[in-house]
PDB file of C-alpha atoms and ligand atoms in Angstrom:
ATOM      1  CA  MET Q   1       2.114   7.505 -35.456  1.00 59.00           C
ATOM      2  CA  SER Q   2       5.487   6.097 -36.176  1.00 86.00           C
ATOM      3  CA  GLY Q   3       5.819   3.894 -33.048  1.00 97.00           C
ATOM      4  CA  LEU Q   4       8.987   5.424 -31.658  1.00 98.00           C
ATOM      5  CA  LEU Q   5       7.803   4.624 -28.180  1.00 98.00           C
ATOM      6  CA  GLU Q   6       6.045   1.320 -28.896  1.00 98.00           C
ATOM      7  CA  GLY Q   7       6.149  -1.037 -25.910  1.00 98.00           C
ATOM      8  CA  ARG Q   8       7.355   1.677 -23.483  1.00 98.00           C
ATOM      9  CA  THR Q   9       5.616   2.841 -20.349  1.00 98.00           C
ATOM     10  CA  ALA Q  10       5.915   6.539 -19.315  1.00 99.00           C
ATOM     11  CA  VAL Q  11       5.052   8.415 -16.146  1.00 99.00           C
ATOM     12  CA  ILE Q  12       4.529  12.169 -16.737  1.00 99.00           C
ATOM     13  CA  THR Q  13       3.927  14.478 -13.764  1.00 99.00           C
ATOM     14  CA  GLY Q  14       1.688  17.531 -14.126  1.00 98.00           C
ATOM     15  CA  ALA Q  15       0.205  15.959 -17.327  1.00 98.00           C
ATOM     16  CA  ALA Q  16      -3.390  17.004 -16.683  1.00 98.00           C
ATOM     17  CA  SER Q  17      -2.756  20.301 -18.466  1.00 98.00           C
ATOM     18  CA  GLY Q  18      -0.386  22.276 -20.700  1.00 98.00           C
ATOM     19  CA  ASN Q  19       3.058  20.986 -21.587  1.00 98.00           C
ATOM     20  CA  GLY Q  20       2.519  17.696 -19.660  1.00 98.00           C
ATOM     21  CA  ARG Q  21      -0.627  17.036 -21.554  1.00 98.00           C
ATOM     22  CA  GLY Q  22       1.106  17.886 -24.839  1.00 98.00           C
ATOM     23  CA  ILE Q  23       3.942  15.520 -23.937  1.00 98.00           C
ATOM     24  CA  ALA Q  24       1.377  12.701 -22.998  1.00 98.00           C
ATOM     25  CA  ARG Q  25      -0.446  13.106 -26.258  1.00 98.00           C
ATOM     26  CA  ARG Q  26       2.772  12.881 -28.335  1.00 98.00           C
ATOM     27  CA  PHE Q  27       3.949   9.867 -26.304  1.00 98.00           C
ATOM     28  CA  ALA Q  28       0.665   8.134 -26.861  1.00 98.00           C
ATOM     29  CA  GLU Q  29       0.732   8.763 -30.599  1.00 98.00           C
ATOM     30  CA  GLU Q  30       4.162   7.150 -30.609  1.00 98.00           C
ATOM     31  CA  GLY Q  31       2.760   4.112 -28.912  1.00 98.00           C
ATOM     32  CA  ALA Q  32       3.697   4.564 -25.184  1.00 98.00           C
ATOM     33  CA  ASP Q  33       1.334   3.507 -22.356  1.00 98.00           C
ATOM     34  CA  VAL Q  34       1.099   6.586 -20.077  1.00 98.00           C
ATOM     35  CA  VAL Q  35       0.466   7.340 -16.402  1.00 99.00           C
ATOM     36  CA  ILE Q  36      -0.829  10.747 -15.860  1.00 98.00           C
ATOM     37  CA  ALA Q  37       0.410  11.962 -12.401  1.00 99.00           C
ATOM     38  CA  ASP Q  38      -1.158  15.244 -11.283  1.00 98.00           C
ATOM     39  CA  ILE Q  39      -2.695  16.831  -8.244  1.00 98.00           C
ATOM     40  CA  GLN Q  40      -5.975  17.069 -10.181  1.00 97.00           C
ATOM     41  CA  GLU Q  41      -7.491  15.188 -13.040  1.00 97.00           C
ATOM     42  CA  GLU Q  42      -9.091  18.078 -14.884  1.00 96.00           C
ATOM     43  CA  ASP Q  43      -7.332  20.055 -17.666  1.00 96.00           C
ATOM     44  CA  ARG Q  44      -6.939  23.645 -16.570  1.00 94.00           C
ATOM     45  CA  LEU Q  45      -8.308  24.699 -19.957  1.00 94.00           C
ATOM     46  CA  GLY Q  46     -11.453  22.620 -19.556  1.00 94.00           C
ATOM     47  CA  GLY Q  47     -10.781  19.785 -22.071  1.00 94.00           C
ATOM     48  CA  GLN Q  48     -11.398  16.121 -21.528  1.00 97.00           C
ATOM     49  CA  PRO Q  49      -9.080  14.577 -18.838  1.00 98.00           C
ATOM     50  CA  THR Q  50      -5.781  13.689 -20.446  1.00 98.00           C
ATOM     51  CA  HIS Q  51      -5.933   9.858 -19.784  1.00 98.00           C
ATOM     52  CA  GLU Q  52      -9.466   9.671 -21.254  1.00 98.00           C
ATOM     53  CA  LEU Q  53      -8.335  11.684 -24.302  1.00 98.00           C
ATOM     54  CA  LEU Q  54      -5.372   9.415 -24.910  1.00 98.00           C
ATOM     55  CA  GLU Q  55      -7.585   6.282 -24.675  1.00 97.00           C
ATOM     56  CA  ALA Q  56     -10.128   7.930 -27.040  1.00 97.00           C
ATOM     57  CA  GLU Q  57      -7.560   9.127 -29.536  1.00 96.00           C
ATOM     58  CA  THR Q  58      -5.103   6.150 -29.614  1.00 97.00           C
ATOM     59  CA  ASP Q  59      -4.778   2.407 -28.890  1.00 97.00           C
ATOM     60  CA  VAL Q  60      -2.494   2.869 -25.820  1.00 98.00           C
ATOM     61  CA  ARG Q  61      -3.401   2.272 -22.245  1.00 98.00           C
ATOM     62  CA  ALA Q  62      -3.557   5.373 -20.003  1.00 98.00           C
ATOM     63  CA  ALA Q  63      -4.219   5.897 -16.297  1.00 98.00           C
ATOM     64  CA  PHE Q  64      -4.609   8.842 -13.948  1.00 98.00           C
ATOM     65  CA  VAL Q  65      -2.876   8.758 -10.536  1.00 98.00           C
ATOM     66  CA  GLU Q  66      -3.354  11.571  -8.070  1.00 98.00           C
ATOM     67  CA  CYS Q  67       0.127  12.767  -7.192  1.00 98.00           C
ATOM     68  CA  ASP Q  68       1.597  15.735  -5.425  1.00 99.00           C
ATOM     69  CA  VAL Q  69       5.239  15.982  -6.495  1.00 99.00           C
ATOM     70  CA  THR Q  70       6.276  17.679  -3.133  1.00 98.00           C
ATOM     71  CA  ASP Q  71       5.463  14.409  -1.437  1.00 98.00           C
ATOM     72  CA  ARG Q  72       7.966  11.723  -1.887  1.00 98.00           C
ATOM     73  CA  GLU Q  73       5.698   8.793  -1.211  1.00 98.00           C
ATOM     74  CA  SER Q  74       3.043  10.180  -3.612  1.00 98.00           C
ATOM     75  CA  VAL Q  75       5.714  10.314  -6.388  1.00 99.00           C
ATOM     76  CA  GLU Q  76       6.966   6.814  -5.589  1.00 98.00           C
ATOM     77  CA  ASP Q  77       3.282   5.560  -5.788  1.00 98.00           C
ATOM     78  CA  ALA Q  78       2.954   7.245  -9.260  1.00 98.00           C
ATOM     79  CA  VAL Q  79       6.025   5.523 -10.560  1.00 99.00           C
ATOM     80  CA  GLY Q  80       4.744   2.232  -8.948  1.00 98.00           C
ATOM     81  CA  ALA Q  81       1.476   2.685 -10.926  1.00 98.00           C
ATOM     82  CA  ALA Q  82       3.469   2.019 -14.107  1.00 98.00           C
ATOM     83  CA  GLU Q  83       3.757  -1.633 -13.063  1.00 98.00           C
ATOM     84  CA  GLU Q  84       0.225  -2.105 -14.308  1.00 98.00           C
ATOM     85  CA  PHE Q  85       1.656  -1.396 -17.782  1.00 98.00           C
ATOM     86  CA  GLY Q  86       4.783  -3.485 -17.364  1.00 98.00           C
ATOM     87  CA  GLY Q  87       7.009  -1.085 -15.422  1.00 98.00           C
ATOM     88  CA  ILE Q  88       8.424   2.432 -16.041  1.00 98.00           C
ATOM     89  CA  ASP Q  89      10.788   3.111 -19.085  1.00 99.00           C
ATOM     90  CA  VAL Q  90      10.383   6.827 -19.200  1.00 99.00           C
ATOM     91  CA  MET Q  91       9.921   9.471 -16.507  1.00 99.00           C
ATOM     92  CA  VAL Q  92       9.003  13.052 -17.334  1.00 99.00           C
ATOM     93  CA  ASN Q  93       9.216  15.336 -14.334  1.00 99.00           C
ATOM     94  CA  ASN Q  94       7.192  18.088 -15.738  1.00 98.00           C
ATOM     95  CA  ALA Q  95       4.976  19.465 -12.974  1.00 98.00           C
ATOM     96  CA  GLY Q  96       5.732  23.062 -12.073  1.00 98.00           C
ATOM     97  CA  ILE Q  97       4.400  26.447 -11.254  1.00 98.00           C
ATOM     98  CA  ILE Q  98       5.474  29.967 -12.187  1.00 98.00           C
ATOM     99  CA  GLY Q  99       5.403  31.221  -8.538  1.00 98.00           C
ATOM    100  CA  PRO Q 100       5.972  34.741  -7.392  1.00 98.00           C
ATOM    101  CA  GLN Q 101       6.364  37.270 -10.267  1.00 98.00           C
ATOM    102  CA  LYS Q 102       7.799  40.254  -8.437  1.00 98.00           C
ATOM    103  CA  PRO Q 103      11.155  41.815  -7.458  1.00 98.00           C
ATOM    104  CA  LEU Q 104      13.346  39.703  -5.178  1.00 98.00           C
ATOM    105  CA  THR Q 105      13.014  42.156  -2.386  1.00 98.00           C
ATOM    106  CA  GLU Q 106       9.202  41.455  -2.238  1.00 98.00           C
ATOM    107  CA  VAL Q 107       9.473  37.724  -2.356  1.00 98.00           C
ATOM    108  CA  GLY Q 108       8.315  35.987   0.874  1.00 98.00           C
ATOM    109  CA  TYR Q 109       9.923  32.857   2.138  1.00 98.00           C
ATOM    110  CA  GLU Q 110       6.741  30.790   1.985  1.00 98.00           C
ATOM    111  CA  GLU Q 111       6.124  31.438  -1.591  1.00 98.00           C
ATOM    112  CA  TYR Q 112       9.793  30.878  -2.388  1.00 98.00           C
ATOM    113  CA  ARG Q 113       9.684  27.617  -0.540  1.00 98.00           C
ATOM    114  CA  GLN Q 114       6.556  26.480  -2.281  1.00 98.00           C
ATOM    115  CA  LEU Q 115       8.101  27.079  -5.655  1.00 98.00           C
ATOM    116  CA  MET Q 116      11.259  25.158  -4.681  1.00 98.00           C
ATOM    117  CA  ASP Q 117       9.203  22.318  -3.295  1.00 98.00           C
ATOM    118  CA  ILE Q 118       7.226  21.826  -6.496  1.00 99.00           C
ATOM    119  CA  ASN Q 119       9.743  22.835  -9.284  1.00 98.00           C
ATOM    120  CA  LEU Q 120      12.960  21.447  -7.771  1.00 98.00           C
ATOM    121  CA  ASP Q 121      12.304  18.974  -4.986  1.00 98.00           C
ATOM    122  CA  GLY Q 122       9.574  17.403  -7.143  1.00 99.00           C
ATOM    123  CA  VAL Q 123      12.218  16.736  -9.873  1.00 99.00           C
ATOM    124  CA  TYR Q 124      14.606  15.242  -7.305  1.00 98.00           C
ATOM    125  CA  PHE Q 125      11.917  12.930  -5.843  1.00 99.00           C
ATOM    126  CA  GLY Q 126      10.777  11.901  -9.390  1.00 99.00           C
ATOM    127  CA  THR Q 127      14.234  11.259 -10.660  1.00 99.00           C
ATOM    128  CA  GLN Q 128      15.147   9.147  -7.575  1.00 98.00           C
ATOM    129  CA  ALA Q 129      11.975   7.085  -7.690  1.00 99.00           C
ATOM    130  CA  ALA Q 130      12.166   6.459 -11.371  1.00 99.00           C
ATOM    131  CA  ALA Q 131      15.897   5.637 -11.223  1.00 99.00           C
ATOM    132  CA  ALA Q 132      15.256   3.128  -8.443  1.00 98.00           C
ATOM    133  CA  ALA Q 133      12.491   1.367 -10.390  1.00 98.00           C
ATOM    134  CA  MET Q 134      14.580   1.393 -13.671  1.00 98.00           C
ATOM    135  CA  ILE Q 135      17.604  -0.105 -11.882  1.00 98.00           C
ATOM    136  CA  ASP Q 136      15.356  -2.789 -10.419  1.00 98.00           C
ATOM    137  CA  GLY Q 137      13.893  -3.428 -13.980  1.00 97.00           C
ATOM    138  CA  ASP Q 138      17.538  -3.799 -15.267  1.00 97.00           C
ATOM    139  CA  ASP Q 139      16.561  -2.427 -18.723  1.00 97.00           C
ATOM    140  CA  GLY Q 140      17.758   1.187 -18.586  1.00 98.00           C
ATOM    141  CA  GLY Q 141      15.470   4.160 -19.091  1.00 98.00           C
ATOM    142  CA  SER Q 142      15.075   7.796 -20.020  1.00 99.00           C
ATOM    143  CA  ILE Q 143      14.305  10.659 -17.591  1.00 99.00           C
ATOM    144  CA  VAL Q 144      13.317  14.007 -19.022  1.00 99.00           C
ATOM    145  CA  ASN Q 145      13.239  16.882 -16.582  1.00 99.00           C
ATOM    146  CA  MET Q 146      11.313  20.049 -17.351  1.00 99.00           C
ATOM    147  CA  SER Q 147      13.418  23.148 -16.945  1.00 99.00           C
ATOM    148  CA  SER Q 148      12.843  26.403 -18.881  1.00 98.00           C
ATOM    149  CA  ALA Q 149      14.631  29.058 -20.897  1.00 98.00           C
ATOM    150  CA  ALA Q 150      14.825  30.619 -17.378  1.00 98.00           C
ATOM    151  CA  GLY Q 151      17.172  27.771 -16.582  1.00 98.00           C
ATOM    152  CA  PHE Q 152      19.784  29.410 -18.767  1.00 98.00           C
ATOM    153  CA  GLU Q 153      19.103  33.062 -18.051  1.00 97.00           C
ATOM    154  CA  GLY Q 154      18.158  34.798 -14.762  1.00 96.00           C
ATOM    155  CA  TYR Q 155      14.749  36.366 -15.491  1.00 97.00           C
ATOM    156  CA  SER Q 156      13.978  39.545 -13.408  1.00 97.00           C
ATOM    157  CA  ASN Q 157      10.909  39.378 -11.316  1.00 98.00           C
ATOM    158  CA  LEU Q 158      11.192  35.576 -11.484  1.00 98.00           C
ATOM    159  CA  THR Q 159      14.044  34.896  -9.101  1.00 98.00           C
ATOM    160  CA  PRO Q 160      12.580  31.763  -7.429  1.00 98.00           C
ATOM    161  CA  TYR Q 161      11.536  30.226 -10.802  1.00 98.00           C
ATOM    162  CA  SER Q 162      14.895  30.953 -12.487  1.00 98.00           C
ATOM    163  CA  THR Q 163      16.693  29.587  -9.463  1.00 98.00           C
ATOM    164  CA  ALA Q 164      14.691  26.330  -9.491  1.00 98.00           C
ATOM    165  CA  LYS Q 165      14.943  25.965 -13.348  1.00 98.00           C
ATOM    166  CA  GLY Q 166      18.755  26.576 -13.286  1.00 98.00           C
ATOM    167  CA  GLY Q 167      18.850  23.937 -10.555  1.00 98.00           C
ATOM    168  CA  VAL Q 168      16.986  21.386 -12.648  1.00 99.00           C
ATOM    169  CA  ARG Q 169      19.408  21.842 -15.453  1.00 98.00           C
ATOM    170  CA  LEU Q 170      22.611  21.098 -13.308  1.00 98.00           C
ATOM    171  CA  PHE Q 171      20.736  18.494 -11.283  1.00 99.00           C
ATOM    172  CA  SER Q 172      19.999  16.690 -14.558  1.00 99.00           C
ATOM    173  CA  TYR Q 173      23.686  16.938 -15.664  1.00 99.00           C
ATOM    174  CA  ALA Q 174      24.864  15.443 -12.330  1.00 99.00           C
ATOM    175  CA  ALA Q 175      22.218  12.757 -12.262  1.00 99.00           C
ATOM    176  CA  ALA Q 176      23.149  11.771 -15.830  1.00 99.00           C
ATOM    177  CA  GLY Q 177      26.700  11.184 -14.454  1.00 98.00           C
ATOM    178  CA  ASP Q 178      25.435   8.952 -11.701  1.00 98.00           C
ATOM    179  CA  LEU Q 179      23.031   6.902 -13.766  1.00 99.00           C
ATOM    180  CA  GLY Q 180      24.825   6.302 -16.988  1.00 98.00           C
ATOM    181  CA  GLN Q 181      26.266   3.104 -15.602  1.00 98.00           C
ATOM    182  CA  HIS Q 182      22.692   1.752 -15.471  1.00 98.00           C
ATOM    183  CA  ASP Q 183      21.934   2.796 -19.012  1.00 98.00           C
ATOM    184  CA  ILE Q 184      19.595   5.489 -17.707  1.00 99.00           C
ATOM    185  CA  ARG Q 185      19.759   8.752 -19.593  1.00 99.00           C
ATOM    186  CA  VAL Q 186      18.857  12.068 -17.980  1.00 99.00           C
ATOM    187  CA  ASN Q 187      18.198  15.213 -19.962  1.00 99.00           C
ATOM    188  CA  SER Q 188      16.415  18.558 -19.454  1.00 99.00           C
ATOM    189  CA  ILE Q 189      14.223  20.454 -21.842  1.00 99.00           C
ATOM    190  CA  HIS Q 190      13.913  24.256 -21.736  1.00 98.00           C
ATOM    191  CA  PRO Q 191      10.803  25.858 -23.264  1.00 98.00           C
ATOM    192  CA  GLY Q 192      10.624  29.523 -23.788  1.00 98.00           C
ATOM    193  CA  GLN Q 193       7.067  30.972 -24.111  1.00 97.00           C
ATOM    194  CA  ILE Q 194       4.558  28.033 -24.644  1.00 97.00           C
ATOM    195  CA  ASP Q 195       0.839  28.568 -24.993  1.00 96.00           C
ATOM    196  CA  THR Q 196      -0.469  27.022 -21.762  1.00 95.00           C
ATOM    197  CA  ALA Q 197      -2.700  28.193 -18.828  1.00 90.00           C
ATOM    198  CA  MET Q 198       0.546  29.040 -16.997  1.00 89.00           C
ATOM    199  CA  THR Q 199       1.372  31.808 -19.477  1.00 84.00           C
ATOM    200  CA  SER Q 200      -2.101  32.907 -20.355  1.00 71.00           C
ATOM    201  CA  GLU Q 201      -4.545  32.486 -17.468  1.00 57.00           C
ATOM    202  CA  ASP Q 202      -7.144  34.282 -19.627  1.00 46.00           C
ATOM    203  CA  MET Q 203      -6.575  31.894 -22.565  1.00 47.00           C
ATOM    204  CA  ALA Q 204      -9.709  30.658 -24.213  1.00 45.00           C
ATOM    205  CA  SER Q 205     -10.535  27.158 -23.236  1.00 47.00           C
ATOM    206  CA  GLY Q 206      -9.693  24.334 -25.659  1.00 51.00           C
ATOM    207  CA  GLU Q 207      -6.543  22.744 -27.000  1.00 58.00           C
ATOM    208  CA  PRO Q 208      -3.959  25.098 -28.420  1.00 59.00           C
ATOM    209  CA  GLU Q 209      -3.221  23.532 -31.871  1.00 63.00           C
ATOM    210  CA  GLN Q 210      -1.581  26.553 -33.607  1.00 65.00           C
ATOM    211  CA  ASN Q 211      -0.601  30.033 -32.821  1.00 68.00           C
ATOM    212  CA  ASP Q 212       0.100  32.745 -35.320  1.00 68.00           C
ATOM    213  CA  GLN Q 213       0.093  35.539 -32.728  1.00 71.00           C
ATOM    214  CA  ALA Q 214       2.997  37.815 -33.630  1.00 70.00           C
ATOM    215  CA  THR Q 215       5.510  37.886 -30.788  1.00 84.00           C
ATOM    216  CA  PRO Q 216       8.309  40.417 -31.104  1.00 81.00           C
ATOM    217  CA  GLY Q 217      11.696  39.162 -29.733  1.00 90.00           C
ATOM    218  CA  ILE Q 218      11.146  35.526 -30.695  1.00 96.00           C
ATOM    219  CA  PRO Q 219      13.018  34.889 -33.947  1.00 97.00           C
ATOM    220  CA  LEU Q 220      10.360  32.350 -35.165  1.00 97.00           C
ATOM    221  CA  GLY Q 221       7.776  35.029 -34.387  1.00 96.00           C
ATOM    222  CA  ARG Q 222       5.266  33.222 -32.306  1.00 96.00           C
ATOM    223  CA  PRO Q 223       4.841  31.342 -28.959  1.00 97.00           C
ATOM    224  CA  GLY Q 224       5.366  27.593 -29.027  1.00 98.00           C
ATOM    225  CA  LEU Q 225       2.728  24.777 -28.557  1.00 98.00           C
ATOM    226  CA  PRO Q 226       2.653  22.006 -25.970  1.00 98.00           C
ATOM    227  CA  LYS Q 227       2.839  19.631 -28.927  1.00 98.00           C
ATOM    228  CA  GLU Q 228       6.255  21.079 -29.981  1.00 98.00           C
ATOM    229  CA  VAL Q 229       7.559  20.508 -26.428  1.00 98.00           C
ATOM    230  CA  GLY Q 230       6.211  16.928 -26.693  1.00 98.00           C
ATOM    231  CA  ASP Q 231       8.017  16.354 -30.008  1.00 98.00           C
ATOM    232  CA  VAL Q 232      11.369  17.053 -28.181  1.00 99.00           C
ATOM    233  CA  ALA Q 233      10.428  14.932 -25.258  1.00 99.00           C
ATOM    234  CA  VAL Q 234       9.606  12.093 -27.709  1.00 99.00           C
ATOM    235  CA  PHE Q 235      13.038  12.376 -29.169  1.00 98.00           C
ATOM    236  CA  LEU Q 236      14.769  12.244 -25.788  1.00 99.00           C
ATOM    237  CA  ALA Q 237      12.537   9.290 -24.553  1.00 99.00           C
ATOM    238  CA  SER Q 238      13.207   7.291 -27.758  1.00 98.00           C
ATOM    239  CA  ASP Q 239      16.067   5.278 -29.115  1.00 98.00           C
ATOM    240  CA  LEU Q 240      16.743   8.202 -31.452  1.00 98.00           C
ATOM    241  CA  ALA Q 241      18.548   9.795 -28.436  1.00 98.00           C
ATOM    242  CA  SER Q 242      20.316   6.559 -27.322  1.00 98.00           C
ATOM    243  CA  TYR Q 243      23.697   8.337 -26.951  1.00 98.00           C
ATOM    244  CA  VAL Q 244      22.226  11.615 -25.600  1.00 99.00           C
ATOM    245  CA  THR Q 245      22.522  12.189 -21.849  1.00 99.00           C
ATOM    246  CA  GLY Q 246      23.399  15.182 -19.683  1.00 99.00           C
ATOM    247  CA  GLU Q 247      22.101  17.419 -22.345  1.00 99.00           C
ATOM    248  CA  SER Q 248      19.752  20.488 -22.059  1.00 98.00           C
ATOM    249  CA  ILE Q 249      17.671  21.433 -25.105  1.00 98.00           C
ATOM    250  CA  LEU Q 250      16.085  24.719 -25.635  1.00 98.00           C
ATOM    251  CA  ILE Q 251      12.578  24.866 -27.240  1.00 98.00           C
ATOM    252  CA  ASP Q 252      12.172  28.615 -27.515  1.00 98.00           C
ATOM    253  CA  GLY Q 253      11.891  29.598 -31.062  1.00 98.00           C
ATOM    254  CA  GLY Q 254      15.469  31.003 -30.916  1.00 98.00           C
ATOM    255  CA  LEU Q 255      14.636  33.485 -28.025  1.00 97.00           C
ATOM    256  CA  THR Q 256      17.537  32.752 -25.811  1.00 97.00           C
ATOM    257  CA  ASN Q 257      20.607  32.290 -28.137  1.00 97.00           C
ATOM    258  CA  THR Q 258      19.970  35.078 -30.608  1.00 96.00           C
ATOM    259  CA  GLY Q 259      20.665  38.731 -30.088  1.00 78.00           C
TER     260      GLY Q 259
HETATM  261  P1  LIG K 301       0.203  24.300 -16.502  1.00 88.32           P
HETATM  262  O1  LIG K 301      -0.642  24.380 -17.678  1.00 88.32           O
HETATM  263  O2  LIG K 301      -0.189  25.047 -15.241  1.00 88.32           O
HETATM  264  O3  LIG K 301       0.301  22.755 -16.124  1.00 88.32           O
HETATM  265  C1  LIG K 301       0.992  22.354 -14.945  1.00 88.32           C
HETATM  266  C2  LIG K 301       0.312  21.116 -14.365  1.00 88.32           C
HETATM  267  O4  LIG K 301       1.100  20.701 -13.231  1.00 88.32           O
HETATM  268  C3  LIG K 301      -1.130  21.405 -13.891  1.00 88.32           C
HETATM  269  O5  LIG K 301      -1.961  20.328 -14.236  1.00 88.32           O
HETATM  270  C4  LIG K 301      -0.958  21.586 -12.429  1.00 88.32           C
HETATM  271  O6  LIG K 301      -2.148  21.335 -11.688  1.00 88.32           O
HETATM  272  C5  LIG K 301       0.160  20.558 -12.106  1.00 88.32           C
HETATM  273  N1  LIG K 301       0.740  20.692 -10.800  1.00 88.32           N
HETATM  274  C6  LIG K 301       0.973  21.848 -10.090  1.00 88.32           C
HETATM  275  N2  LIG K 301       1.530  21.537  -8.927  1.00 88.32           N
HETATM  276  C7  LIG K 301       1.715  20.227  -8.858  1.00 88.32           C
HETATM  277  C8  LIG K 301       2.098  19.321  -7.818  1.00 88.32           C
HETATM  278  N3  LIG K 301       2.543  19.710  -6.686  1.00 88.32           N
HETATM  279  N4  LIG K 301       2.071  18.027  -8.133  1.00 88.32           N
HETATM  280  C9  LIG K 301       1.651  17.482  -9.246  1.00 88.32           C
HETATM  281  N5  LIG K 301       1.157  18.311 -10.249  1.00 88.32           N
HETATM  282  C10 LIG K 301       1.145  19.660 -10.082  1.00 88.32           C
HETATM  283  O7  LIG K 301       1.696  24.721 -16.791  1.00 88.32           O
HETATM  284  P2  LIG K 301       2.635  24.415 -18.028  1.00 88.32           P
HETATM  285  O8  LIG K 301       2.888  25.745 -18.669  1.00 88.32           O
HETATM  286  O9  LIG K 301       2.226  23.219 -18.745  1.00 88.32           O
HETATM  287  O10 LIG K 301       4.025  24.082 -17.153  1.00 88.32           O
HETATM  288  C11 LIG K 301       4.445  22.694 -17.145  1.00 88.32           C
HETATM  289  C12 LIG K 301       5.967  22.838 -16.904  1.00 88.32           C
HETATM  290  O11 LIG K 301       6.506  23.493 -18.049  1.00 88.32           O
HETATM  291  C13 LIG K 301       6.329  23.550 -15.683  1.00 88.32           C
HETATM  292  O12 LIG K 301       7.369  22.872 -15.045  1.00 88.32           O
HETATM  293  C14 LIG K 301       6.801  24.916 -16.283  1.00 88.32           C
HETATM  294  O13 LIG K 301       7.692  25.583 -15.436  1.00 88.32           O
HETATM  295  C15 LIG K 301       7.383  24.481 -17.515  1.00 88.32           C
HETATM  296  N6  LIG K 301       7.513  25.599 -18.544  1.00 88.32           N
HETATM  297  C16 LIG K 301       6.427  26.178 -19.076  1.00 88.32           C
HETATM  298  C17 LIG K 301       6.577  27.243 -19.892  1.00 88.32           C
HETATM  299  C18 LIG K 301       5.352  27.916 -20.606  1.00 88.32           C
HETATM  300  O14 LIG K 301       5.638  28.909 -21.312  1.00 88.32           O
HETATM  301  N7  LIG K 301       4.174  27.475 -20.363  1.00 88.32           N
HETATM  302  C19 LIG K 301       7.830  27.617 -20.316  1.00 88.32           C
HETATM  303  C20 LIG K 301       8.912  26.995 -19.811  1.00 88.32           C
HETATM  304  C21 LIG K 301       8.750  25.985 -18.928  1.00 88.32           C
HETATM  305  P3  LIG K 301      -3.036  22.588 -11.219  1.00 88.32           P
HETATM  306  O15 LIG K 301      -3.678  22.966 -12.565  1.00 88.32           O
HETATM  307  O16 LIG K 301      -3.998  22.065 -10.260  1.00 88.32           O
HETATM  308  O17 LIG K 301      -2.170  23.658 -10.665  1.00 88.32           O
END
């Protein structure tokens, strides 16, 4: 631990599993107290619940709050839960689903709507709630919104997902413009293929700590790890990124920008 987030309190949605869990672990290693806000406490891969893991592995305080990001009040309550640790400094709007994986012509409105409610409206609710609390606290803050490589390119058979993730990118740019006067930075992160239950439902249970699986098409030759997503989120949440806002960072092993 190098203490990059010492004295900060973070709220992370969807942090029971996957990337959110990886972000929470890295935040705790850097000294942040963390509120885990998720619809369920259990890790999808069957590990120890994230907040218990953080308290066992580090000296930080961690709490779980049941939160459905499609419900504005539920998100406001999750942000309010940070008061127990001194008030929110960092918000990570991470919760998301992959949604329908089929051609646009076969996508029903209900499944499209569900995807938008979670992946886009959830980010809107989370950013608004966090910004209001940060403005009240009068000490600035950092908001990190989870997009995807699919927020830069339209992925076929993933129209709703690409639409929402592209929306998250531009939403974050616009919010950065509105919130800069309050010293609140807003950035988006854009993973490519990361080893989580979302990408491998049949993945063996346990924490992904390394992956040497050869993956053609990715210049670095392998999928990424939730920890590597967490590393970038730590940077954006910390003072190392004090002059970084309205930025979107790919974490994709070179997949998107190389031919
Ligand atoms: P994951 O392992 O499925 O974790 C997502 C977590 O969010 C789960 O704990 C899930 O709970 C929770 N969640 C789902 N709906 C929610 C809601 N309405 N309110 C609160 N929490 C909710 O997926 P992941 O791969 O870590 O994905 C996390 C984020 O990274 C998503 O926004 C995703 O789009 C993004 N991302 C992932 C990849 C990748 O390759 N994995 C790539 C690019 C971007 P349940 O388990 O109960 O559903």
